[in-house]
Coordinates of C-alpha atoms in Angstrom, one line a residue:
X9 CA 114.7 52.9 202.0
X10 CA 111.8 53.7 204.5
X11 CA 109.3 56.3 203.4
X12 CA 110.2 58.5 206.3
X13 CA 113.9 58.3 205.5
X14 CA 113.2 59.2 201.9
X15 CA 111.2 62.2 202.9
X16 CA 113.9 63.4 205.2
X17 CA 116.6 62.9 202.5
X18 CA 114.5 64.8 199.9
X19 CA 114.1 67.7 202.4
X20 CA 117.9 67.9 202.8
X21 CA 118.3 67.6 199.1
X22 CA 115.8 70.4 198.5
X23 CA 117.5 72.6 201.1
X24 CA 120.8 72.1 199.4
X25 CA 119.6 73.3 196.1
X26 CA 117.8 76.2 197.6
X27 CA 121.1 77.2 199.2
X28 CA 123.0 76.8 195.9
X29 CA 120.4 78.9 194.1
X30 CA 120.7 81.5 196.8
X31 CA 124.5 81.6 196.6
X32 CA 124.4 82.0 192.8
X33 CA 121.9 84.8 192.8
X34 CA 118.6 83.1 191.9
X35 CA 117.6 85.7 189.3
X36 CA 115.0 87.8 191.1
X37 CA 112.0 89.4 189.3
X38 CA 112.7 92.9 190.7
X39 CA 109.7 94.4 188.8
X40 CA 107.4 91.9 190.5
X41 CA 108.9 92.8 193.8
X42 CA 108.5 96.5 193.0
X43 CA 104.8 96.1 192.1
X44 CA 104.1 94.1 195.2
X45 CA 105.9 96.6 197.5
X46 CA 103.5 99.3 196.3
X47 CA 100.5 97.0 196.7
X48 CA 101.4 96.7 200.4
X49 CA 101.2 100.5 200.8
X50 CA 97.6 100.3 199.4
X51 CA 96.8 97.6 202.1
X52 CA 97.8 100.2 204.7
X53 CA 95.3 102.9 203.6
X54 CA 92.9 104.2 206.1
X55 CA 89.6 105.9 205.1
X56 CA 87.3 105.6 202.1
X57 CA 89.1 103.4 199.6
X58 CA 89.0 104.2 195.8
X59 CA 87.4 101.9 193.2
X60 CA 90.9 100.8 191.9
X61 CA 92.1 99.6 195.3
X62 CA 93.9 96.3 194.8
X63 CA 93.9 94.4 198.1
X64 CA 90.3 93.1 197.8
X65 CA 90.1 92.0 201.5
X66 CA 90.5 95.6 202.7
X67 CA 87.5 97.9 203.1
X68 CA 86.6 101.4 204.2
X69 CA 87.7 102.2 207.8
X70 CA 88.0 105.0 210.4
X71 CA 85.5 107.1 208.5
X72 CA 84.8 109.2 211.7
X73 CA 88.4 110.1 212.4
X74 CA 88.7 113.6 213.6
X75 CA 85.1 113.9 214.8
X76 CA 86.2 114.3 218.4
X77 CA 87.9 117.5 217.4
X78 CA 85.3 118.6 214.8
X79 CA 87.9 118.2 212.0
X80 CA 88.1 115.8 209.1
X81 CA 91.0 113.4 209.6
X82 CA 89.8 110.6 207.4
X83 CA 92.5 109.0 205.3
X84 CA 96.2 108.6 205.7
X85 CA 98.0 105.3 206.6
X86 CA 98.3 102.8 209.3
X87 CA 102.0 102.5 209.5
X88 CA 102.4 98.9 210.7
X89 CA 100.3 96.0 212.0
X90 CA 98.1 98.0 214.3
X91 CA 95.3 100.6 213.6
X92 CA 96.8 103.8 215.0
X93 CA 97.8 106.6 212.5
X94 CA 101.1 108.0 213.6
X95 CA 102.1 111.3 211.9
X96 CA 105.9 111.0 212.1
X97 CA 106.4 107.7 210.4
X98 CA 103.6 108.4 208.0
X99 CA 105.3 111.6 206.9
X100 CA 108.7 109.9 206.6
X101 CA 107.0 107.3 204.4
X102 CA 105.7 110.0 202.1
X103 CA 109.1 111.9 202.1
X104 CA 111.1 108.9 201.1
X105 CA 108.6 107.7 198.6
X106 CA 108.6 111.1 197.0
X107 CA 112.4 111.0 196.9
X108 CA 112.3 107.7 195.0
X109 CA 109.7 109.2 192.6
X110 CA 111.9 112.2 191.9
X111 CA 115.2 110.4 191.5
X112 CA 113.9 107.2 189.8
X113 CA 111.1 108.6 187.7
X114 CA 112.3 107.0 184.4
X115 CA 112.8 103.6 186.1
X116 CA 109.3 103.8 187.7
X117 CA 107.8 104.8 184.4
X118 CA 109.6 101.9 182.6
X119 CA 108.1 99.5 185.2
X120 CA 104.6 101.0 184.7
X121 CA 104.4 102.0 188.4
X122 CA 104.8 105.8 188.3
X123 CA 101.0 106.5 188.6
X124 CA 100.7 104.0 191.5
X125 CA 103.6 105.7 193.3
X126 CA 102.0 109.2 192.8
X127 CA 98.7 107.8 194.1
X128 CA 100.5 106.4 197.2
X129 CA 102.1 109.8 197.8
X130 CA 98.9 111.7 197.3
X131 CA 97.1 109.4 199.7
X132 CA 99.5 110.7 202.4
X133 CA 99.6 114.4 201.3
X134 CA 95.8 114.7 201.1
X135 CA 95.7 113.6 204.7
X136 CA 98.4 116.1 205.7
X137 CA 96.5 118.9 204.1
X138 CA 93.5 118.0 206.4
X139 CA 95.8 117.5 209.4
X140 CA 97.1 121.1 209.0
X141 CA 93.8 122.8 208.1
X142 CA 93.6 124.8 211.4
X143 CA 95.9 127.7 211.9
X144 CA 98.7 127.0 214.4
X145 CA 97.5 123.4 214.8
X146 CA 98.8 120.1 213.3
X147 CA 97.0 116.9 214.1
X148 CA 99.7 114.2 214.4
X149 CA 98.0 111.1 215.7
X150 CA 94.7 109.4 215.6
X151 CA 93.9 106.4 217.9
X152 CA 94.8 105.3 221.4
X153 CA 97.9 103.1 221.2
X154 CA 97.3 101.4 224.5
X155 CA 93.6 100.5 223.8
X156 CA 94.4 99.7 220.2
X157 CA 97.1 97.2 221.2
X158 CA 94.7 95.5 223.5
X159 CA 92.4 94.5 220.6
X160 CA 93.3 92.2 217.6
X161 CA 90.7 93.5 215.1
X162 CA 90.6 94.7 211.5
X163 CA 90.5 98.5 211.1
X164 CA 87.1 98.0 209.4
X165 CA 85.6 96.6 212.7
X166 CA 87.6 98.5 215.3
X167 CA 85.7 100.0 218.2
X168 CA 88.7 101.3 220.1
X169 CA 89.0 105.1 220.9
X170 CA 90.1 107.3 218.0
X171 CA 91.6 109.9 220.3
X172 CA 93.5 112.7 218.7
X173 CA 96.9 114.2 219.4
X174 CA 97.7 117.6 218.1
X175 CA 100.5 120.1 218.4
X176 CA 99.8 123.8 218.8
X177 CA 101.4 126.9 220.6
X178 CA 100.8 125.3 224.0
X179 CA 102.0 121.8 222.9
X180 CA 104.8 122.1 220.3
X181 CA 106.1 119.1 218.4
X182 CA 109.2 120.1 216.5
X183 CA 110.1 116.7 215.0
X184 CA 106.7 116.0 213.6
X185 CA 106.2 119.5 212.2
X186 CA 109.6 119.4 210.5
X187 CA 109.0 115.9 209.0
X188 CA 105.5 116.8 207.8
X189 CA 107.0 119.9 206.2
X190 CA 109.6 117.8 204.5
X191 CA 107.0 115.4 203.2
X192 CA 104.9 118.2 201.7
X193 CA 107.9 119.8 200.2
X194 CA 109.3 116.6 198.6
X195 CA 105.8 115.7 197.3
X196 CA 105.4 119.2 195.8
X197 CA 108.5 118.4 193.6
X198 CA 106.9 115.1 192.5
X199 CA 103.7 116.8 191.3
X200 CA 105.3 120.0 189.9
X201 CA 105.3 118.8 186.3
X202 CA 102.1 116.8 186.7
X203 CA 99.7 118.9 188.7
X204 CA 101.1 122.4 189.2
X205 CA 98.2 123.6 191.3
X206 CA 98.4 120.7 193.7
X207 CA 102.2 121.0 193.9
X208 CA 101.9 124.7 194.8
X209 CA 99.3 123.9 197.5
X210 CA 101.6 121.3 199.0
X211 CA 104.6 123.7 199.0
X212 CA 102.6 126.5 200.7
X213 CA 101.4 124.0 203.3
X214 CA 105.0 122.9 203.9
X215 CA 106.1 126.4 204.7
X216 CA 103.1 127.1 206.9
X217 CA 103.6 124.0 208.9
X218 CA 107.1 124.9 209.7
X219 CA 106.4 128.6 210.3
X220 CA 103.5 127.9 212.7
X221 CA 105.8 125.8 214.8
X222 CA 108.9 127.9 214.3
X223 CA 107.5 131.1 215.9
X224 CA 107.2 129.4 219.2
X225 CA 111.0 129.4 219.6
X226 CA 111.7 132.9 218.6
X227 CA 114.3 132.2 216.0
X228 CA 113.8 134.9 213.4
X229 CA 114.2 134.5 209.7
X230 CA 112.8 136.2 206.6
X231 CA 111.9 134.4 203.3
X232 CA 109.7 135.0 200.3
X233 CA 106.4 133.1 199.9
X234 CA 105.5 131.6 196.5
X235 CA 103.7 134.8 195.5
X236 CA 106.8 136.8 196.2
X237 CA 105.3 138.6 199.2
X238 CA 107.9 139.1 201.9
X239 CA 106.8 137.3 205.1
X240 CA 108.4 137.8 208.5
X241 CA 108.7 134.3 209.8
X242 CA 110.8 132.0 211.9
X243 CA 112.8 129.0 211.2
X244 CA 112.7 126.4 213.9
X245 CA 116.0 126.0 215.8
X246 CA 116.7 124.3 219.1
X247 CA 119.8 122.9 220.6
X248 CA 118.5 119.5 221.5
X249 CA 120.2 116.9 219.2
X250 CA 117.0 114.9 219.0
X251 CA 115.5 117.7 216.8
X252 CA 118.5 118.6 214.6
X253 CA 118.1 115.9 212.1
X254 CA 114.5 116.7 211.4
X255 CA 115.4 120.4 211.1
X256 CA 118.2 119.8 208.7
X257 CA 116.0 117.3 206.7
X258 CA 113.1 119.8 206.5
X259 CA 115.3 122.7 205.5
X260 CA 117.0 120.7 202.9
X261 CA 113.7 119.6 201.2
X262 CA 112.3 123.1 201.4
X263 CA 115.4 124.4 199.7
X264 CA 115.2 121.8 197.0
X265 CA 111.5 122.6 196.5
X266 CA 111.8 126.4 196.7
X267 CA 115.4 127.4 196.1
X268 CA 114.8 130.2 198.6
X269 CA 118.1 131.5 200.1
X270 CA 116.7 131.5 203.6
X271 CA 116.6 127.7 203.8
X272 CA 120.2 127.4 202.4
X273 CA 121.2 130.1 204.9
X274 CA 119.9 128.0 207.7
X275 CA 121.7 124.9 206.4
X276 CA 124.9 126.8 206.1
X277 CA 124.9 128.8 209.3
X278 CA 122.6 127.3 211.8
X279 CA 122.1 123.6 211.2
X280 CA 123.9 120.8 213.1
X281 CA 125.1 117.7 211.3
X282 CA 126.5 114.5 212.7
X283 CA 128.3 111.4 211.6
X284 CA 125.9 108.4 211.7
X285 CA 125.7 104.8 210.6
X286 CA 122.0 104.5 210.0
X287 CA 119.1 106.1 208.1
X288 CA 115.6 105.7 209.5
X289 CA 112.4 107.6 210.4
X290 CA 114.0 108.5 213.7
X291 CA 117.4 109.5 212.4
X292 CA 117.6 111.4 209.1
X293 CA 121.1 113.0 209.1
X294 CA 122.4 110.6 206.4
X295 CA 119.5 111.3 204.1
X296 CA 120.0 115.0 204.3
X297 CA 123.8 114.6 203.9
X298 CA 123.3 112.7 200.7
X299 CA 120.9 115.3 199.3
X300 CA 123.3 118.1 200.3
X301 CA 126.3 116.3 198.8
X302 CA 124.5 116.7 195.4
X303 CA 124.4 120.4 195.9
X304 CA 128.0 120.5 197.0
X305 CA 129.1 118.6 193.8
X306 CA 127.0 121.0 191.8
X307 CA 129.0 124.0 193.1
X308 CA 127.9 124.8 196.6
X309 CA 131.4 124.5 198.1
X310 CA 130.4 125.7 201.5
X311 CA 128.4 122.4 201.9
X312 CA 131.5 120.3 201.9
X313 CA 131.0 119.2 205.5
X314 CA 127.9 117.3 204.4
X315 CA 129.7 115.5 201.7
X316 CA 132.3 114.5 204.3
X317 CA 129.5 113.2 206.6
X318 CA 127.9 111.3 203.7
X319 CA 131.2 109.6 203.0
X320 CA 131.5 108.8 206.7
X321 CA 128.1 107.1 206.6
X322 CA 129.3 104.9 203.7
X323 CA 132.6 104.1 205.5
X324 CA 130.7 103.2 208.7
X325 CA 128.5 100.7 206.9
X326 CA 130.7 99.0 204.2
X327 CA 132.2 95.8 205.6
X328 CA 135.4 96.3 203.7
X329 CA 136.0 99.7 205.1
X330 CA 138.6 100.1 207.9
X331 CA 136.0 102.4 209.6
X332 CA 133.2 99.8 209.5
X333 CA 130.9 100.0 212.5
X334 CA 127.6 98.3 211.6
X335 CA 127.1 94.7 212.6
X336 CA 126.6 92.3 209.7
X337 CA 125.0 89.0 210.2
X338 CA 126.9 85.9 209.1
X339 CA 124.8 85.9 205.9
X340 CA 125.7 89.5 205.2
X341 CA 122.7 91.5 206.4
X342 CA 122.9 94.9 208.0
X343 CA 121.6 94.4 211.5
X344 CA 121.1 97.4 213.8
X345 CA 118.2 96.4 216.1
X346 CA 116.1 93.3 216.6
X347 CA 112.8 95.2 216.1
X348 CA 111.8 95.8 212.5
X349 CA 115.4 95.6 211.4
X350 CA 114.4 95.4 207.7
X351 CA 113.8 99.2 207.8
X352 CA 117.5 99.8 208.3
X353 CA 118.3 97.4 205.5
X354 CA 116.1 99.1 202.9
X355 CA 117.2 102.5 204.3
X356 CA 120.8 101.6 203.8
X357 CA 120.2 100.1 200.4
X358 CA 118.3 103.2 199.2
X359 CA 121.0 105.7 200.3
X360 CA 123.8 103.5 198.8
X361 CA 121.8 103.4 195.5
X362 CA 121.3 107.2 195.5
X363 CA 124.9 107.9 196.4
X364 CA 126.2 105.5 193.8
X365 CA 124.3 107.5 191.1
X366 CA 125.7 110.7 192.5
X367 CA 129.3 109.4 192.5
X368 CA 128.9 108.0 189.0
X369 CA 127.5 111.3 187.7
X370 CA 130.4 113.3 189.1
X371 CA 133.2 110.7 188.6
X372 CA 133.7 110.5 192.4
X373 CA 134.6 107.8 194.8
X374 CA 134.5 107.4 198.6
X375 CA 137.8 107.1 200.4
X376 CA 137.8 105.2 203.8
X377 CA 141.4 105.3 205.1
X378 CA 143.5 103.3 202.6
X379 CA 140.4 101.9 200.8
X380 CA 138.6 103.5 197.9
X381 CA 135.1 102.6 196.9
X382 CA 133.5 103.5 193.5
X383 CA 129.8 103.9 192.6
X384 CA 129.9 100.2 191.4
X385 CA 131.0 99.1 194.9
X386 CA 128.1 101.0 196.5
X387 CA 125.5 99.7 194.2
X388 CA 126.7 96.1 194.6
X389 CA 126.2 96.5 198.3
X390 CA 122.8 98.0 197.9
X391 CA 121.8 95.1 195.6
X392 CA 123.2 92.5 198.0
X393 CA 121.1 93.9 200.9
X394 CA 117.9 93.8 198.8
X395 CA 118.7 90.4 197.4
X396 CA 119.1 89.1 200.9
X397 CA 115.5 90.3 201.7
X398 CA 114.2 88.8 198.5
X399 CA 115.7 85.3 199.2
X400 CA 119.5 85.3 198.7
X401 CA 120.4 84.4 202.2
X402 CA 121.5 81.3 204.3
X403 CA 117.9 80.2 204.8
X404 CA 117.0 80.6 201.1
X405 CA 113.8 82.3 202.0
X406 CA 112.1 85.6 201.1
X407 CA 111.1 88.2 203.7
X408 CA 108.6 89.8 201.3
X409 CA 105.1 88.4 201.7
X410 CA 103.8 86.8 198.5
X411 CA 107.2 86.9 196.7
X412 CA 109.9 84.3 196.1
X413 CA 110.8 81.2 198.0
X414 CA 109.1 80.4 201.4
X415 CA 107.8 83.9 202.0
X416 CA 106.3 84.8 205.4
X417 CA 102.8 83.7 206.0
X418 CA 102.1 85.0 209.5
X419 CA 102.8 88.7 209.2
X420 CA 102.1 90.5 212.5
X421 CA 99.1 92.4 211.0
X422 CA 95.6 92.7 212.2
X423 CA 93.9 93.3 208.9
X424 CA 95.6 90.3 207.2
X425 CA 95.0 87.8 209.9
X426 CA 91.4 88.5 210.8
X427 CA 88.5 87.3 208.6
X428 CA 86.3 89.8 206.8
X429 CA 83.4 90.5 209.0
X430 CA 80.2 92.5 208.5
X431 CA 80.4 96.1 209.5
X432 CA 77.9 95.5 212.3
X433 CA 80.0 92.7 213.9
X434 CA 81.0 93.6 217.5
X435 CA 84.4 92.0 218.3
X436 CA 85.3 91.0 221.8
X437 CA 88.8 92.4 222.3
X438 CA 89.9 89.8 224.9
X439 CA 88.7 86.9 222.7
X440 CA 90.3 88.4 219.5
X441 CA 93.7 87.2 220.6
X442 CA 92.5 83.7 221.1
X443 CA 90.4 83.7 218.0
X444 CA 93.0 85.1 215.6
X445 CA 96.3 86.3 217.0
X446 CA 97.4 83.1 218.8
X447 CA 96.5 80.7 216.1
X448 CA 99.6 79.1 214.5
X449 CA 98.3 79.2 211.0
X450 CA 98.9 81.4 207.9
X451 CA 97.1 84.7 207.7
X452 CA 93.7 84.5 206.1
X453 CA 94.6 87.2 203.6
X454 CA 98.0 87.6 201.8
X455 CA 99.6 90.9 202.8
X456 CA 101.2 91.1 199.3
X457 CA 104.5 92.9 199.1
X458 CA 105.0 93.5 202.9
X459 CA 108.6 93.4 203.9
X460 CA 108.5 92.0 207.4
X461 CA 110.9 92.8 210.2
X462 CA 113.3 90.1 209.2
X463 CA 115.8 87.7 210.8
X464 CA 117.9 88.2 214.0
X465 CA 121.6 89.0 214.0
X466 CA 122.4 85.3 213.3
X467 CA 120.1 85.0 210.2
X468 CA 117.5 83.1 212.2
X469 CA 113.8 83.7 211.5
X470 CA 110.6 82.5 213.1
X471 CA 107.5 83.0 211.0
X472 CA 105.0 83.5 213.8
X473 CA 102.5 86.3 214.2
X474 CA 103.4 86.7 217.9
X475 CA 107.0 87.5 217.0
X476 CA 106.4 91.1 216.0
X477 CA 110.1 91.9 215.9
X478 CA 110.5 89.5 213.0
X479 CA 107.1 89.5 211.3
X480 CA 105.7 93.0 211.6
X481 CA 105.9 95.1 208.4
X482 CA 106.0 98.9 208.2
X483 CA 105.2 101.4 205.4
X484 CA 108.6 103.1 205.7
X485 CA 110.4 99.8 205.2
X486 CA 108.6 99.5 201.9
X487 CA 108.8 103.2 200.9
X488 CA 112.6 102.9 201.2
X489 CA 112.6 99.8 199.0
X490 CA 110.7 101.3 196.1
X491 CA 113.5 103.4 194.5
X492 CA 116.1 100.6 194.8
X493 CA 113.7 98.0 193.3
X494 CA 112.9 100.3 190.4
X495 CA 116.6 100.8 189.7
X496 CA 117.3 97.1 189.9
X497 CA 114.3 96.3 187.7
X498 CA 115.6 98.4 184.9
X499 CA 119.4 98.1 185.2
X500 CA 120.0 94.7 187.0
X501 CA 117.2 92.5 185.8
X502 CA 119.5 89.7 184.7
X503 CA 122.2 90.0 187.3

């Protein structure tokens, strides 16, 4: 047999066994995946990095953020492969990471990751405290997206404008204010038994952020502040459907954090719900519905509509449901959009995991027409989605950088693909794409734990930096994975 023929035959043989291992489960180290998913969040930090920062190739960056408005906006997260700080996805990252920390506290402690998760949450909430430091103002973005996208440079060496976007009485921003309030409220629950003073500060900020935006729309409500002083305030309410999920989401988290009747009153009397088939930073109905289903099952019978909507979400996603709506790839992956589709995969997996716990706790099941699905069915689907991302798929490859078989090596990410340069280096933006972006070679630094955008609807994947739809990671893709991975690490380690 010729050498070339032997090599080709061995490649086929290797591919066969990879496929067999994939089909049989492969035995994933979920704890390793969990640890690495949190390390990725550290790689996304902006600002002055702490001594225990793990990705060694990252350095301090954007230390002058906020200077243009004479405010300190140093810190926070870059949400994807660019160097802009976007408030809305950053806040959703913090909210969902906080949810995971609340619900899967014992699992995260068992994995030794609870402190790292708290640190990741606090990196975001410390920034939101700064961003809401001026009365009636919320700073919601730092960086010029157009200029930033014209330069392929590490955040440590960027020289693109750090322009600031803010919302105020003249320029309201309902969605971002509500999501920021949700993040602060959810995080306040995380820190309540750990750092009470910080928890209270976060909760007060959450209410103020919502109040300061709410009064612009003249929707009057009363509620008690944390020190029991009656405050005449306003809860944001508009008829535009694009805002309703954020309002419901924020009110739900504020009720969970405060138990103040005014937030429950808004949910019961004024909020608008909807039947949906996705959960993401831009569509939060399903998340709020799952949270409110817990309250319904605990005795709030007037919240039954949210339980019905949560069931509808499950029925819309499960392939065996007669009401199934979501496209599934031939290999069994949820596929909603070509761009950063993995966020919908981890979002679905997280909600299915959370809802499976809720159903098991209350001995409930979901009925979809003539089909009945138990908590076991839901968790099996959540596990299958996460397993696909970790390597149990037709290509037998991982979609988490630095984990499993044939992981991505060309994540669409400036910091990971550009060499460490001295702080004084001036980068030519036009040349940066020729020097680093267009090179068909692995990134110079491993973006450990990053879950990239993932394959197309036919399970095909091209590991190229230029293919951002497939190779760009996001913080919220990973924040949604943390809780599921913690649960799998503790309860499904050998399955």
